Coordinates of C-alpha atoms in Angstrom, one line a residue:
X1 CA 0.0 0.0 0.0
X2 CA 2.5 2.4 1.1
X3 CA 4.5 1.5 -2.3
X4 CA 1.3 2.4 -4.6
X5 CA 0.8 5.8 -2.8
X6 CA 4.5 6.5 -3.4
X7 CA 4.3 5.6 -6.9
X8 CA 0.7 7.8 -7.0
X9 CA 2.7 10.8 -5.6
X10 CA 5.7 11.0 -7.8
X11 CA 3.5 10.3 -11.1
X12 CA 1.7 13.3 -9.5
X13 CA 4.9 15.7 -9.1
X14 CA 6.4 14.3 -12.6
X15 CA 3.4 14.3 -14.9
X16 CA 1.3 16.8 -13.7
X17 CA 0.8 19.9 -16.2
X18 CA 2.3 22.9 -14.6
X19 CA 3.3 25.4 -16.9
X20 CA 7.3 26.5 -16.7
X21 CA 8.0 30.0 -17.5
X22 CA 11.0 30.4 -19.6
X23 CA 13.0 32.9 -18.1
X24 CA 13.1 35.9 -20.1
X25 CA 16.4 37.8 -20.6
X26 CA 18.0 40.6 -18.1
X27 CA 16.8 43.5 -19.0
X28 CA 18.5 45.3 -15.9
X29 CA 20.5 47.5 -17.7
X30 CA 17.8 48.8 -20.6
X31 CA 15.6 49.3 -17.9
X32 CA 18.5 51.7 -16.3
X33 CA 19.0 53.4 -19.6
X34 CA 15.4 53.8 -20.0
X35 CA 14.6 55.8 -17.0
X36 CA 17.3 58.0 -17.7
X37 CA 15.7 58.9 -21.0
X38 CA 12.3 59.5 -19.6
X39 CA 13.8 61.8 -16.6
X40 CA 16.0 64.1 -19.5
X41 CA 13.6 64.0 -22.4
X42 CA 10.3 64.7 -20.5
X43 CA 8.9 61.2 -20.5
X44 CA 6.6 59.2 -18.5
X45 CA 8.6 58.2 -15.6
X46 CA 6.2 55.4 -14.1
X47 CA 6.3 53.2 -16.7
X48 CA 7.9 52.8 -20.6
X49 CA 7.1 49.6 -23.3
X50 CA 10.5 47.2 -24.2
X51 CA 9.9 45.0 -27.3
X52 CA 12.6 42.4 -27.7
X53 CA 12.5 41.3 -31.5
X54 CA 15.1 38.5 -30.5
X55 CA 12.8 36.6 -28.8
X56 CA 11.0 34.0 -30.6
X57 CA 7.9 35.2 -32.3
X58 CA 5.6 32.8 -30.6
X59 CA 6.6 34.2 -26.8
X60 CA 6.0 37.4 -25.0
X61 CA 8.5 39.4 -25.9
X62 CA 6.4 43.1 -25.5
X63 CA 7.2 44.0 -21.8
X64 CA 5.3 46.9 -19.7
X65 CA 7.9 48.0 -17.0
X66 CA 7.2 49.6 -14.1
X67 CA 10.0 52.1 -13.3
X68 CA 8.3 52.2 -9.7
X69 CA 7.8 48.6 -8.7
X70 CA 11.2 47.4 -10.6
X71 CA 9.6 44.8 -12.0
X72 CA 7.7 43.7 -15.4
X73 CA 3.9 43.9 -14.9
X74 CA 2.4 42.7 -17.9
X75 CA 3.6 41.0 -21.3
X76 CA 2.3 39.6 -24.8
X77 CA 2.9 38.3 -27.7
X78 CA 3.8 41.4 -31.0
X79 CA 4.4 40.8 -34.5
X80 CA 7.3 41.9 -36.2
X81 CA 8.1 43.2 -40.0
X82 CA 8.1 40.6 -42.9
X83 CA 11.4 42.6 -44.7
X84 CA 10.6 40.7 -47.7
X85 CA 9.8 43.6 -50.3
X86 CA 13.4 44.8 -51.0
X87 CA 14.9 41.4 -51.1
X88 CA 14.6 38.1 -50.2
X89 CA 13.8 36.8 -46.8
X90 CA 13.6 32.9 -45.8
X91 CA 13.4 33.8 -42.2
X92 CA 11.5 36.4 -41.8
X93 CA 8.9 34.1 -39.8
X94 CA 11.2 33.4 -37.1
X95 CA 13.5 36.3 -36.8
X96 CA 12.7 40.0 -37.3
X97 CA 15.2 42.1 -39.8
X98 CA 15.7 45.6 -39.5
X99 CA 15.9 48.4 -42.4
X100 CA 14.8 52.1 -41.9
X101 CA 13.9 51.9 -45.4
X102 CA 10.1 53.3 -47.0
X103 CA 8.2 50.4 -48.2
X104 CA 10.4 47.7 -47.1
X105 CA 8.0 46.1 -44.4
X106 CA 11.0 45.7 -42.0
X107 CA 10.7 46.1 -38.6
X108 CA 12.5 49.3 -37.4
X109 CA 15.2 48.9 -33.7
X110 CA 15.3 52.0 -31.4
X111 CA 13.6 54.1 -29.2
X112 CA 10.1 55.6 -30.0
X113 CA 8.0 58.5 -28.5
X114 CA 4.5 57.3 -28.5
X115 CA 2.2 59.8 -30.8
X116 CA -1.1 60.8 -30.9
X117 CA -4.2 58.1 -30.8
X118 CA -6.0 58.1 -34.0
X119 CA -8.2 55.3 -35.8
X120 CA -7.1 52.4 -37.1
X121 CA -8.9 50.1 -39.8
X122 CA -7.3 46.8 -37.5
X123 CA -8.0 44.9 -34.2
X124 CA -9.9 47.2 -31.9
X125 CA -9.8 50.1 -34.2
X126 CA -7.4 52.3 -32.0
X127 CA -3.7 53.5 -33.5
X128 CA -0.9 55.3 -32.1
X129 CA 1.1 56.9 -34.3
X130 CA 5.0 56.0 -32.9
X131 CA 8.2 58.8 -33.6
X132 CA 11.0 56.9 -33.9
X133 CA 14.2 59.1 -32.4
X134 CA 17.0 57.7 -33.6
X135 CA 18.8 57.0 -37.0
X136 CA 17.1 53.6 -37.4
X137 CA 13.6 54.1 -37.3
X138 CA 13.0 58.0 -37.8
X139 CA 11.2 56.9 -41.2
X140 CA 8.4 55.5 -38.3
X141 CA 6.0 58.1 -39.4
X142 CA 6.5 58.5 -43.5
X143 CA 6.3 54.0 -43.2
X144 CA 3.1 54.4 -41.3
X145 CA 4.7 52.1 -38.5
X146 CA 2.3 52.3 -35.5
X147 CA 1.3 50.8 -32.5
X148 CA -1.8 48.7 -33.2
X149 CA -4.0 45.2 -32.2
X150 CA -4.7 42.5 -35.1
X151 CA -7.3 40.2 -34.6
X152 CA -4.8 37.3 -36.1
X153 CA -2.5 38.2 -33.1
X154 CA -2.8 35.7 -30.1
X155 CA -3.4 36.6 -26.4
X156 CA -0.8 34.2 -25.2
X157 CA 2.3 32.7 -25.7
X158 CA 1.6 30.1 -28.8
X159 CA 5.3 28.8 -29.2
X160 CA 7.0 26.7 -31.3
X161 CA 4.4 28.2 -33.8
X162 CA 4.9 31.8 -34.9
X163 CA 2.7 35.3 -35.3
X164 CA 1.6 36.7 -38.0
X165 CA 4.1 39.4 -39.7
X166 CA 3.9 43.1 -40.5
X167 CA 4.7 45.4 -42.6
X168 CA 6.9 46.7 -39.9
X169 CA 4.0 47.5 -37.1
X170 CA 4.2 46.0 -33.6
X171 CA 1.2 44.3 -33.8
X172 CA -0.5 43.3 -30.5
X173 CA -3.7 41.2 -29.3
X174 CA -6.9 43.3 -28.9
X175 CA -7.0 42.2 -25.4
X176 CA -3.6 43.4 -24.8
X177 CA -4.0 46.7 -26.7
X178 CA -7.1 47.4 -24.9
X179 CA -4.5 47.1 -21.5
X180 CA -2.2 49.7 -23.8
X181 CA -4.9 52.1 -24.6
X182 CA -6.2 52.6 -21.3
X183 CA -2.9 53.2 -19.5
X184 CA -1.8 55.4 -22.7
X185 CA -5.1 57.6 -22.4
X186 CA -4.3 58.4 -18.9
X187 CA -0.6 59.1 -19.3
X188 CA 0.0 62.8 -19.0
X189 CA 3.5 62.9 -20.6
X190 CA 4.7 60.7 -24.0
X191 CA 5.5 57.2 -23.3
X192 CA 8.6 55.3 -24.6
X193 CA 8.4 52.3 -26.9
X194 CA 12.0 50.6 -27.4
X195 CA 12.5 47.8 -29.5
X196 CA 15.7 45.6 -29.2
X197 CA 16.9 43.0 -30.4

């Protein structure tokens, strides 16, 4: 008897379905160099967006960060750019490629100030139009490369499969823009979108 409940315990501990987290990457230092930005620039300083393009495509890799709390508070699943009008691109479903380029539906590195809401013919119908600040993604604007949902974009991690791709958006669940939109509506000051790799 005491053997069968043993062996009914550990088939328990070894076969039972509990999801593992895969731990995500340290994001210590971006987090750092963030906050700095915000303070000198005029940013929001409670909270920016990281978007880690070299994380598969089928796991949260769009991170809310609390400056406050030190600590990640939300995350999701965003598309990335398909990069294949320009030239060839055999990968583009499982890794994102960069260009600054008009028209070549390549996802764009760097930081971003967080524009004006405005309508959008996609997901929940809401838009933000994203400034890109640096040399790699100040076409943001002139590319039409904004913050938006997709109704093809899953609400949760769907790995090994893949997300749809862009044409250089961040493309989010409706449920998770819907989180985005109301915490953008109340911000008072820009908010910063950085995408990595």
């Amino acid at each position: 008897m005491k053997n069968s409940l043993l062996v009914l315990f550990l088939s328990f501990i070894c076969c039972n379905n509990t999801k593992v987290e895969t731990p995500i990457k340290d994001y210590s230092s971006k987090n750092v160099a963030a906050l700095e930005y915000c303070k000198k620039n005029g940013f929001n300083e409670d909270y920016y967006f990281l978007v880690d393009l070299g994380v598969h495509p089928g796991k949260n890799r769009f991170f809310i960060y609390d400056f406050k709390a030190n600590k990640t508070v939300d995350k999701n699943i965003v598309t990335h750019g398909s990069c294949d009008q320009l030239e060839e691109n055999p990968n583009k479903w499982q890794k994102a490629k960069f260009s600054n380029t008009v028209d070549s539906h390549c996802s764009m590195k760097g930081k971003y100030k967080i524009g004006k809401r405005d309508y959008s013919s996609w997901g929940i119908n809401v838009k933000y139009w994203l400034h890109g600040l640096e040399k790699t993604n100040e076409s943001a604007v002139k590319r039409v490369v904004v913050l938006h949902s997709w109704d093809a974009v899953s609400n949760e991690e769907i790995y090994p499969k893949v997300s749809p791709l862009s044409w250089g958006c961040p493309a989010v669940s409706n449920a998770f823009m819907r989180k985005l939109d109301t915490r953008l509506q109340k911000s008072e000051k820009p908010v910063l979108l950085w995408i990595v790799e």
